[in-house]
């Protein structure tokens, strides 16, 4: 059952864009209210931002954060969330059947991003609105001064433009659940016209076109082809979303599902290249995997929610240890597609299907999935992704075929000599040996081998016991004469940090 292989600095997949470690914050449940924003909380700063949450966000080093949705954005009037707070209307949010107070909006988000050291990534509403609101929001955010919306921003206390670079052209417009759901033809047209005027306001922006909201959508991948035929030359990225769950309560199948995410990316990239060829274009379409995570625990609980409350406990998954291993497997898929996936956002960041939980008036802590996601942002976002050539024993899955027990991604930063290996062991009971030829790096040694493992697959980090599942620096990886060996704990997520040179 030994896994052998070679990692070599010249076997390169592609350069990693640091934005691969991004996150997502939606006006949903308690992500914003009592998540990142809670005036009156003991740790709240002068803007009402929870500094305990900010600390946990900063520890991840989140490069980019998508906002304000999600399904929410397709019914959102951005004007409701700017200007004096006492004049902001309370609206019905039809996406999540709650009331939105609008006490937090675009300017607060930009202020929060500055404090969190993250770049904003904003979505426009292509559900109930369109071209007009798209151009006015870009003008409000990015135009310096001397026009109605830029001067409105200044009147609201923000003299300097926000300089929002990345913009999403709506959200999941292929889904019938979306407010203002559209056919691919309808969406392709409005996305193109919105993109055009947004760039006329600010030619420096980057645009993300909505791809399919899941690989299982009946319109996938025809949706991608049609919308790209409309917009190929006007946009920079196509979006993908994937949520993985264990509804069948079958651990082996749950762990295999990241293979489906891998196929999804390959198919989307192939569809982009098909349209590129059709259009005789020189441009490569990059991908924005702007919603990815494990999500299933809260589905049954959410069905019982009373409508029209404000910031309820909604879409709050309390993650288990095994969810963290699956989260890590998703990290590896993203890294192995770093040549195409330039932006990725874990969905979401705080309280709502999130690595961070925050109790109203109380503490904030790290869920199990915090750790693999943090590993991506801290150790996987600089340098090049290398193509591991490995031979792992496999198990058979009726849906995904031969699934390797050992799943590996490798990131090398030549400048610092950091070679980071991200390794999951899918085997439920066996410690599996690994042997890797690293001679291509010259002198190399192991600086740290962290292991996330737990005897109980259902172990959680709770308010009472927030450190039940934490990584330990007790892995046995070592390098002798250019060969790395390690014994990988059953059901574990490992980060082996090597130094070369
Ligand atoms: O992240 C939760 C929801 O999942 C988002 O609002 C939507 O885009 C997706 O369906």
XYZ file of C-alpha atoms and ligand atoms in Angstrom:
511
model
C 0.000 0.000 0.000
C 2.968 2.345 -0.447
C 2.517 5.509 -2.515
C 5.569 6.487 -4.531
C 6.185 9.430 -6.808
C 8.262 12.341 -7.980
C 7.872 16.034 -7.343
C 10.133 18.073 -9.590
C 10.475 21.869 -9.916
C 10.230 21.623 -13.685
C 6.913 19.737 -13.745
C 4.816 22.882 -13.545
C 1.038 23.218 -13.774
C 1.108 26.998 -13.614
C 1.662 30.113 -11.573
C -0.592 30.476 -8.550
C -2.644 33.638 -8.234
C -2.755 34.548 -4.509
C -6.481 35.197 -4.925
C -6.972 31.407 -4.950
C -7.296 31.716 -1.157
C -10.276 34.098 -1.217
C -13.529 34.031 0.752
C -17.163 35.087 0.502
C -19.452 37.149 2.753
C -23.149 37.371 1.946
C -26.039 39.183 3.569
C -27.311 35.858 4.804
C -28.044 34.596 8.296
C -25.454 35.937 10.725
C -22.544 36.375 8.311
C -22.747 40.160 8.494
C -24.971 40.947 11.493
C -23.468 39.424 14.683
C -20.793 37.892 12.436
C -18.408 40.589 11.284
C -20.596 43.518 12.433
C -22.017 43.788 15.925
C -22.019 47.248 17.492
C -22.185 46.761 21.258
C -20.178 43.543 21.206
C -17.404 43.688 23.845
C -14.759 43.537 21.096
C -16.486 45.898 18.624
C -14.357 48.772 17.319
C -15.508 52.327 16.507
C -17.157 51.044 13.276
C -19.016 48.232 15.007
C -16.715 45.550 13.580
C -15.948 42.610 15.821
C -12.203 42.666 16.383
C -12.189 39.078 17.675
C -13.537 38.000 14.254
C -11.150 40.350 12.450
C -8.242 38.691 14.284
C -9.292 35.234 13.108
C -9.751 36.507 9.546
C -6.325 38.163 9.558
C -4.706 34.931 10.744
C -5.864 33.321 7.497
C -4.541 36.135 5.318
C -7.634 36.260 3.064
C -6.545 37.875 -0.224
C -9.979 38.738 -1.643
C -13.559 38.694 -0.315
C -16.680 38.451 -2.455
C -19.772 40.468 -1.380
C -22.791 41.027 -0.961
C -24.049 37.694 -2.411
C -24.911 35.104 -3.400
C -28.620 34.744 -3.929
C -29.137 37.915 -1.888
C -27.581 40.151 -4.532
C -30.246 39.297 -7.110
C -32.834 41.297 -5.161
C -30.525 43.949 -3.693
C -30.775 47.695 -4.221
C -27.265 48.875 -3.438
C -28.598 52.411 -2.806
C -30.448 51.083 0.282
C -27.135 50.358 1.994
C -25.375 53.725 1.677
C -25.834 57.106 3.371
C -27.147 57.918 6.847
C -28.077 54.715 8.641
C -31.320 56.058 10.105
C -32.624 56.691 6.578
C -31.871 53.225 5.242
C -34.984 51.129 4.549
C -35.776 47.706 5.946
C -36.551 45.395 3.011
C -37.856 41.893 2.546
C -35.047 39.702 1.273
C -36.895 37.190 -0.879
C -33.840 35.006 -1.452
C -33.581 33.964 2.198
C -37.063 35.029 3.428
C -35.715 37.412 6.070
C -35.748 41.164 6.685
C -32.678 43.139 5.671
C -32.035 46.232 7.797
C -29.335 47.675 5.521
C -27.339 48.863 8.514
C -24.296 47.435 6.767
C -23.683 48.210 3.085
C -21.055 48.925 0.448
C -19.036 51.537 2.367
C -18.992 49.490 5.561
C -17.801 46.495 3.546
C -14.944 48.492 2.045
C -13.957 49.736 5.513
C -14.074 46.195 6.866
C -11.908 44.936 3.967
C -9.250 47.494 4.824
C -9.169 46.303 8.422
C -9.156 42.650 7.366
C -6.351 43.224 4.800
C -8.468 41.778 2.027
C -9.398 43.049 -1.437
C -13.109 43.594 -2.179
C -14.825 41.603 -4.943
C -18.286 42.980 -5.592
C -21.300 41.455 -7.310
C -23.958 43.425 -9.182
C -27.659 42.602 -9.249
C -28.658 41.072 -12.592
C -31.836 39.566 -11.141
C -34.228 42.459 -10.454
C -31.939 45.118 -11.897
C -29.481 45.418 -14.756
C -27.381 47.738 -16.875
C -28.409 50.985 -15.170
C -27.725 49.934 -11.573
C -24.515 48.230 -12.699
C -23.048 51.388 -14.175
C -24.161 53.590 -11.268
C -22.626 51.273 -8.647
C -19.264 51.242 -10.469
C -19.476 55.036 -10.708
C -20.282 55.292 -6.983
C -17.377 53.039 -6.030
C -14.652 53.857 -8.535
C -15.132 57.259 -10.163
C -13.008 59.943 -8.437
C -15.436 62.901 -8.368
C -17.447 65.413 -10.380
C -20.404 63.173 -11.246
C -23.661 62.407 -9.448
C -22.745 59.021 -7.951
C -19.083 59.770 -7.241
C -20.103 62.961 -5.450
C -22.760 61.020 -3.557
C -20.017 58.711 -2.250
C -18.002 61.760 -1.224
C -21.061 63.235 0.475
C -21.326 59.947 2.388
C -17.856 60.552 3.794
C -15.653 58.663 1.346
C -13.553 61.189 -0.517
C -11.251 58.684 -2.227
C -12.696 56.162 -4.666
C -12.901 52.600 -3.377
C -11.096 51.211 -6.440
C -12.973 47.906 -6.552
C -11.169 45.884 -9.192
C -13.071 42.585 -9.500
C -16.817 42.528 -10.251
C -19.199 39.568 -10.607
C -21.904 39.900 -13.253
C -24.722 38.601 -11.062
C -24.919 35.314 -9.202
C -26.008 31.786 -10.214
C -28.245 33.127 -12.952
C -28.793 29.571 -14.270
C -30.673 28.525 -11.114
C -34.502 28.608 -10.998
C -34.184 29.577 -7.296
C -32.482 32.815 -8.305
C -34.542 36.015 -8.166
C -34.787 37.020 -11.830
C -33.486 33.657 -13.100
C -32.640 33.789 -16.791
C -32.044 31.527 -19.728
C -28.480 31.444 -21.023
C -29.500 33.661 -23.952
C -31.188 36.220 -21.694
C -28.304 36.259 -19.250
C -25.652 36.368 -21.964
C -27.247 39.516 -23.415
C -27.670 41.434 -20.143
C -24.235 40.391 -18.899
C -22.635 41.650 -22.092
C -24.409 45.005 -21.970
C -23.642 45.438 -18.252
C -19.997 44.520 -18.775
C -19.752 47.070 -21.549
C -21.027 50.029 -19.551
C -19.193 49.034 -16.376
C -15.935 49.091 -18.335
C -16.894 52.392 -19.909
C -17.105 53.849 -16.405
C -13.844 52.184 -15.314
C -11.746 50.392 -17.958
C -9.414 48.952 -15.309
C -11.947 46.561 -13.762
C -12.002 42.772 -14.140
C -15.264 40.928 -14.753
C -16.550 37.509 -13.739
C -19.295 35.900 -15.831
C -21.705 33.429 -14.187
C -21.074 29.845 -15.137
C -23.201 26.993 -13.846
C -24.109 26.946 -10.166
C -23.276 23.229 -10.005
C -21.999 20.494 -12.295
C -25.327 18.706 -11.796
C -27.413 21.469 -13.376
C -29.396 20.201 -16.384
C -28.165 23.170 -18.428
C -24.476 22.412 -17.761
C -22.310 22.773 -19.902
C -24.493 24.263 -22.638
C -24.988 27.272 -20.335
C -21.235 27.957 -20.362
C -21.028 27.719 -24.126
C -23.950 30.085 -24.749
C -22.988 32.757 -22.227
C -19.378 32.697 -23.415
C -20.491 33.035 -27.024
C -22.104 36.302 -25.958
C -19.431 37.621 -23.621
C -16.078 35.958 -24.373
C -14.168 39.104 -25.268
C -15.812 41.270 -22.575
C -15.052 39.201 -19.462
C -11.972 37.881 -17.697
C -13.264 34.940 -15.662
C -16.053 32.395 -15.713
C -17.462 31.308 -12.339
C -17.994 27.813 -10.924
C -19.626 26.751 -7.644
C -19.456 23.418 -5.819
C -20.820 22.317 -2.471
C -20.120 18.808 -1.252
C -22.287 17.001 1.301
C -22.548 13.621 2.958
C -26.289 13.182 2.742
C -25.832 9.428 2.093
C -23.686 9.080 5.263
C -21.088 7.158 3.320
C -17.598 8.323 4.221
C -15.791 6.716 1.269
C -18.244 8.322 -1.175
C -18.054 11.679 0.651
C -14.265 11.650 0.301
C -14.511 10.713 -3.396
C -16.661 13.710 -4.295
C -13.704 16.043 -4.799
C -12.998 13.986 -7.931
C -16.290 15.339 -9.308
C -15.105 18.895 -8.630
C -11.915 18.101 -10.543
C -13.922 16.854 -13.559
C -16.142 19.930 -13.350
C -13.149 22.265 -13.721
C -11.696 20.251 -16.608
C -15.016 20.337 -18.473
C -15.502 24.060 -17.914
C -11.944 24.766 -19.093
C -12.569 22.623 -22.203
C -15.790 24.523 -22.919
C -13.955 27.838 -22.595
C -11.305 26.606 -25.014
C -13.992 25.426 -27.440
C -15.491 28.923 -27.553
C -12.006 30.417 -27.793
C -11.382 28.333 -30.910
C -14.825 29.153 -32.302
C -14.076 32.850 -31.937
C -10.485 32.563 -33.192
C -9.607 34.377 -29.980
C -6.139 34.770 -28.542
C -7.456 35.187 -25.034
C -7.541 32.400 -22.449
C -10.584 32.454 -20.185
C -9.637 32.066 -16.527
C -11.893 30.632 -13.850
C -13.265 32.093 -10.639
C -14.299 29.260 -8.311
C -16.144 31.770 -6.192
C -18.173 29.393 -4.024
C -16.708 26.119 -2.746
C -17.116 24.241 0.500
C -18.799 21.411 2.365
C -22.485 22.143 3.025
C -25.214 19.797 4.244
C -25.607 19.895 8.021
C -27.948 22.889 8.121
C -30.353 21.824 5.348
C -32.875 20.123 7.657
C -32.694 22.795 10.380
C -33.244 25.648 7.917
C -36.493 24.157 6.651
C -38.068 25.048 10.015
C -37.121 28.746 10.130
C -39.811 31.360 10.738
C -39.905 33.791 7.785
C -39.077 37.497 8.005
C -36.835 37.480 11.064
C -33.631 39.530 11.128
C -30.248 37.772 10.904
C -31.403 34.360 12.171
C -29.174 31.312 12.650
C -29.491 30.241 9.054
C -27.196 28.133 6.857
C -24.947 27.478 9.862
C -23.123 24.203 9.443
C -21.291 22.989 12.537
C -18.453 21.161 10.885
C -17.036 17.800 11.852
C -13.498 16.505 11.563
C -14.267 14.528 8.393
C -15.688 17.674 6.761
C -12.242 19.226 7.201
C -10.593 16.380 5.286
C -13.069 16.910 2.425
C -12.394 20.659 2.569
C -8.683 19.827 2.230
C -9.373 17.594 -0.773
C -11.157 20.544 -2.397
C -8.102 22.721 -1.685
C -5.961 20.187 -3.563
C -8.292 20.247 -6.570
C -8.045 24.046 -6.739
C -4.249 23.940 -6.512
C -3.951 21.311 -9.239
C -5.962 23.600 -11.532
C -4.013 26.744 -10.661
C -3.258 27.342 -14.345
C -6.971 28.163 -14.875
C -8.457 28.889 -11.438
C -7.140 32.341 -10.616
C -9.738 33.338 -8.030
C -11.415 31.024 -5.526
C -13.648 31.915 -2.583
C -14.515 29.564 0.229
C -18.243 29.969 0.880
C -18.479 31.509 3.270
C -16.246 33.188 5.887
C -18.188 33.798 9.114
C -21.125 31.874 10.664
C -22.762 30.896 7.349
C -21.151 27.600 6.175
C -17.985 29.098 7.511
C -14.573 28.410 9.005
C -15.285 30.987 11.736
C -18.181 30.906 14.224
C -19.085 33.945 16.303
C -21.570 33.940 19.167
C -23.648 37.140 19.565
C -22.180 38.961 22.557
C -19.790 36.046 23.030
C -16.595 34.573 21.645
C -15.512 33.630 18.141
C -13.621 30.441 17.295
C -12.260 28.252 14.515
C -14.338 25.438 13.038
C -12.591 22.274 11.803
C -12.557 23.500 8.188
C -10.664 26.642 9.228
C -7.396 24.725 9.101
C -7.228 23.325 5.522
C -8.555 26.624 4.197
C -5.944 28.554 6.183
C -3.281 26.188 4.812
C -4.332 27.128 1.285
C -4.226 30.860 1.964
C -1.002 30.794 3.989
C 1.076 28.114 2.302
C -0.549 27.495 -1.079
C -0.922 30.936 -2.562
C 2.598 31.871 -3.628
C 4.728 30.379 -6.379
C 3.854 27.662 -8.868
C 1.662 24.627 -8.579
C 3.670 21.522 -9.465
C 2.307 18.447 -11.193
C 2.773 15.561 -8.758
C 3.601 12.303 -10.539
C 2.430 9.782 -8.001
C 1.254 6.247 -7.903
C -1.247 5.724 -5.103
C -3.336 2.670 -4.291
C -6.999 3.303 -5.130
C -10.474 2.222 -4.087
C -13.448 1.836 -6.394
C -16.369 4.208 -6.265
C -19.404 3.446 -8.418
C -19.728 7.100 -9.435
C -16.131 8.314 -9.583
C -14.226 5.141 -10.560
C -10.720 4.578 -9.165
C -10.203 7.043 -6.303
C -6.621 7.368 -4.996
C -6.207 6.963 -1.257
C -3.403 9.499 -1.279
C -4.312 12.870 -2.760
C -1.480 15.374 -3.157
C -0.851 18.919 -4.355
C 2.536 20.630 -4.390
C 3.388 24.327 -4.340
C 6.903 25.640 -4.892
C 8.098 29.182 -4.362
C 11.528 29.349 -5.950
C 12.282 32.735 -4.412
C 12.004 31.579 -0.813
C 12.758 27.896 -1.480
C 9.460 26.873 0.165
C 8.105 23.583 -1.127
C 4.738 22.852 0.463
C 2.986 19.518 0.064
C -0.733 19.191 0.815
C -1.663 15.564 1.370
C -4.892 13.812 2.310
C -5.115 10.141 3.238
C -8.598 8.877 2.335
C -8.018 5.457 3.868
C -10.382 4.948 6.791
C -8.235 2.559 8.812
C -4.691 2.272 7.485
C -1.626 4.401 7.980
C -0.192 4.680 4.469
C 3.501 5.108 3.702
C 4.597 7.740 1.199
C 7.911 7.932 -0.624
C 8.671 10.901 -2.875
C 11.697 11.594 -5.007
C 12.622 15.254 -4.434
C 16.135 15.124 -5.888
C 15.245 17.722 -8.520
C 15.284 20.380 -5.777
C 18.887 19.758 -4.695
C 19.337 20.073 -0.949
C 15.913 19.845 0.711
C 14.711 19.246 4.253
C 11.427 19.156 6.180
C 10.697 22.273 8.237
C 7.320 21.093 9.599
C 4.745 18.351 9.090
C 1.345 19.248 10.491
C -1.358 16.615 10.790
C -5.078 17.179 11.181
C -6.545 13.894 12.404
C -9.080 12.702 14.964
C -10.317 9.346 16.233
C -13.931 10.520 15.920
C -15.059 11.553 12.431
C -17.895 13.554 14.005
C -15.717 15.568 16.405
C -16.480 19.308 16.307
C -15.022 22.524 17.675
C -17.734 23.982 19.896
C -18.194 27.053 22.065
C -17.367 24.937 25.114
C -14.528 22.985 23.463
C -13.147 25.100 20.593
C -9.855 23.176 20.289
C -11.164 19.646 19.889
C -9.906 19.346 16.304
C -6.637 21.198 15.722
C -3.571 20.402 13.620
C -0.562 19.000 15.449
C 3.063 19.316 14.418
C 3.691 15.643 15.006
C 3.993 14.189 11.486
C 7.061 12.071 10.774
C 7.966 13.328 7.274
C 11.701 13.522 6.674
C 14.072 13.738 3.744
C 17.151 11.539 3.411
C 19.310 11.790 0.279
C 16.584 13.603 -1.614
C 13.844 11.083 -0.778
C 10.936 12.173 1.388
C 9.260 9.520 3.486
C 6.196 9.870 5.687
C 3.604 7.670 7.329
C 0.182 9.187 6.795
C -2.429 8.712 9.509
C -5.754 7.188 8.372
C -8.229 9.919 7.419
C -5.846 12.821 7.777
C -4.997 16.171 6.238
C -1.258 16.861 6.167
C 0.845 19.851 5.261
C 4.533 19.048 4.814
C 6.547 22.233 4.596
C 9.963 21.676 3.066
C 12.820 24.062 2.371
C 14.918 23.696 -0.740
C 18.220 25.305 -1.658
O -23.467 30.382 -0.206
C -24.841 30.138 -0.038
C -25.603 30.226 -1.355
O -25.222 29.168 -2.169
C -25.352 31.442 -2.190
O -26.175 32.497 -1.830
C -25.706 30.968 -3.567
O -24.966 31.641 -4.557
C -25.430 29.484 -3.525
O -26.486 28.761 -4.020
